[in-house]
Coordinates of C-alpha atoms in Angstrom, one line a residue:
M1483 CA -10.3 13.2 3.2
R1484 CA -6.7 13.1 3.4
L1485 CA -4.4 9.6 2.7
T1486 CA -1.0 10.3 1.9
T1487 CA 1.6 8.9 -0.5
K1488 CA 3.0 6.5 2.2
G1489 CA -1.0 4.5 2.9
R1490 CA -0.8 4.8 -0.6
Y1491 CA 2.1 3.1 -2.1
A1492 CA 1.9 0.5 1.4
V1493 CA -1.0 -0.9 -0.5
T1494 CA 0.0 -0.4 -4.0
A1495 CA 3.5 -2.9 -2.8
I1496 CA 1.6 -4.8 -0.6
L1497 CA -0.6 -6.0 -3.3
D1498 CA 2.4 -6.6 -5.9
L1499 CA 4.0 -8.7 -3.3
A1500 CA 0.5 -10.5 -3.0
L1501 CA -0.4 -10.5 -7.0
H1502 CA 3.2 -12.0 -7.5
G1503 CA 4.2 -13.7 -4.8
D1504 CA 3.9 -17.3 -5.6
G1505 CA 5.3 -19.3 -2.6
S1506 CA 8.3 -17.6 -3.5
P1507 CA 10.3 -14.3 -1.9
I1508 CA 9.9 -11.3 -3.8
S1509 CA 12.6 -8.3 -3.7
L1510 CA 12.1 -5.1 -3.0
A1511 CA 13.6 -3.9 -6.4
D1512 CA 11.4 -6.0 -8.3
I1513 CA 8.7 -4.3 -6.3
S1514 CA 10.7 -1.1 -7.1
A1515 CA 10.6 -1.1 -11.1
R1516 CA 7.0 -2.8 -11.8
Q1517 CA 5.1 0.4 -9.0
D1518 CA 8.1 3.0 -9.9
I1519 CA 8.4 3.5 -5.8
S1520 CA 12.1 4.4 -4.9
L1521 CA 13.8 1.3 -2.9
S1522 CA 14.7 3.2 0.0
Y1523 CA 10.9 4.1 0.3
L1524 CA 9.9 1.1 -0.3
E1525 CA 12.5 -0.5 3.0
Q1526 CA 11.3 1.7 5.4
L1527 CA 7.7 0.6 4.6
F1528 CA 8.6 -2.9 4.7
A1529 CA 10.3 -2.3 8.1
R1530 CA 6.8 -0.7 9.3
L1531 CA 5.2 -3.8 7.5
R1532 CA 6.9 -6.6 8.8
R1533 CA 6.5 -4.9 12.5
Q1534 CA 3.2 -4.7 12.2
G1535 CA 3.3 -8.6 11.5
L1536 CA 1.8 -8.4 7.8
V1537 CA 5.4 -9.4 5.9
T1538 CA 8.3 -11.3 6.4
S1539 CA 11.5 -10.9 5.6
V1540 CA 13.6 -13.9 3.9
R1541 CA 17.4 -12.9 3.6
G1542 CA 19.8 -14.7 1.0
P1543 CA 20.6 -15.0 -2.7
G1544 CA 16.9 -15.1 -3.6
G1545 CA 15.3 -13.5 -0.6
G1546 CA 12.8 -10.6 -0.3
Y1547 CA 9.3 -10.7 1.1
L1548 CA 6.5 -12.7 1.3
L1549 CA 3.1 -12.2 3.1
A1550 CA 2.7 -13.3 6.3
R1551 CA -0.7 -14.0 6.2
A1552 CA -3.0 -15.2 3.5
P1553 CA -4.5 -12.6 1.0
G1554 CA -7.7 -13.1 2.8
D1555 CA -6.7 -12.1 5.8
I1556 CA -4.9 -8.5 4.9
S1557 CA -7.5 -5.8 4.6
V1558 CA -6.8 -2.2 2.9
A1559 CA -7.1 -0.4 6.1
S1560 CA -4.6 -2.8 8.2
V1561 CA -1.7 -2.5 5.6
I1562 CA -2.8 1.9 6.2
D1563 CA -2.4 0.8 9.9
A1564 CA 0.5 -0.6 9.7
V1565 CA 2.3 2.6 8.1
N1566 CA 0.8 4.2 10.8
E1567 CA -0.6 6.7 8.5
S1568 CA -4.4 8.1 9.6
I1569 CA -7.6 8.2 6.9
D1570 CA -8.6 11.7 8.7
A1571 CA -11.0 14.1 7.0
T1572 CA -11.1 16.6 9.5
R1573 CA -9.2 19.5 9.3
C1574 CA -7.6 19.1 13.0
Q1575 CA -6.6 15.3 12.8
G1576 CA -9.0 14.4 14.8
T1577 CA -8.2 16.5 17.8
G1578 CA -11.5 18.3 17.9
D1579 CA -9.4 21.6 18.6
C1580 CA -10.6 23.2 15.1
Q1581 CA -12.2 26.2 15.8
Q1582 CA -9.7 28.3 17.9
G1583 CA -8.9 25.5 19.9
T1584 CA -12.6 24.2 20.1
T1585 CA -14.5 21.8 18.3
C1586 CA -15.7 22.9 14.5
L1587 CA -19.1 23.1 13.2
T1588 CA -18.8 20.5 10.9
H1589 CA -16.1 18.6 13.1
H1590 CA -18.8 15.4 14.0
L1591 CA -19.5 15.3 9.7
W1592 CA -15.8 15.2 8.9
S1593 CA -15.3 12.5 11.9
D1594 CA -17.9 9.8 10.9
L1595 CA -16.6 10.5 7.1
S1596 CA -13.4 9.1 8.3
D1597 CA -15.0 6.3 10.5
A1598 CA -17.0 4.9 7.1
I1599 CA -14.0 5.4 5.1
H1600 CA -12.0 3.2 7.0
D1601 CA -14.4 0.7 7.7
F1602 CA -14.7 0.6 4.0
L1603 CA -11.2 0.2 3.6
D1604 CA -11.3 -3.2 6.1
R1605 CA -13.9 -4.8 4.6
I1606 CA -11.3 -4.9 1.5
T1607 CA -8.5 -7.6 1.1
L1608 CA -6.3 -7.9 -1.1
E1609 CA -7.5 -11.5 -2.4
E1610 CA -10.5 -9.2 -3.3
L1611 CA -8.2 -6.7 -5.4
I1612 CA -5.9 -9.8 -6.5
H1613 CA -9.4 -11.2 -8.1
R1614 CA -10.4 -8.0 -10.3
H1615 CA -9.6 -8.5 -13.4
D1616 CA -9.1 -4.4 -13.9
V1617 CA -6.2 -5.6 -11.0
Q1618 CA -4.8 -8.5 -13.2
R1619 CA -5.1 -6.4 -16.3
I1620 CA -3.0 -3.7 -15.2
A1621 CA -0.8 -6.4 -12.9
C1622 CA -0.1 -8.3 -16.7
R1623 CA 0.4 -4.4 -18.5
Q1624 CA 3.0 -3.6 -15.0
Q1625 CA 5.0 -7.1 -15.6
D1626 CA 5.3 -6.9 -19.4
S1627 CA 7.0 -3.4 -18.8
A1628 CA 9.7 -4.3 -15.7
N1629 CA 10.4 -7.7 -18.6
Q1630 CA 11.4 -5.4 -21.9
I1631 CA 13.0 -3.3 -19.3
A1632 CA 15.2 -6.0 -18.2
V1633 CA 15.7 -6.9 -21.7
L1634 CA 17.5 -4.3 -23.1
P1635 CA 20.4 -4.3 -24.2
V1636 CA 24.0 -1.9 -23.2
A1637 CA 25.6 0.4 -24.9
H1638 CA 29.3 -0.2 -25.1
T1639 CA 31.4 2.7 -26.1
S1640 CA 34.9 2.0 -27.2

């Protein structure tokens, strides 16, 4: 199966937004600090998520991003689809030209697997992930780490 960094980072970032967005916008800088994803990469991902109606942006001081829908209405597959990623277990990216321009012997097997993975991820919502104890525990640890970094003293040199 080929799920790229783009799809993984998009799911991670929007889950972070769902976990920390208590009705107020969350900055991409905050998500970047917690998830160790570059700010410029997050900007690209969130532009796609916004175009697909999964997030909305708030400009100005205190601005950032909000979920555009309830977490229970956003599936993991919809996030991956929004950033133009496919979940594809075939070698031919689903084109069927895997063996010198023709369909290989196992093409349909891997294609069915890709469909099953997509269906599985389509049944998992952000709401479900938010309520997982392991996700909550990791989110708390990340928030604590981000807070510690934010209060580190700055060394002054003379």
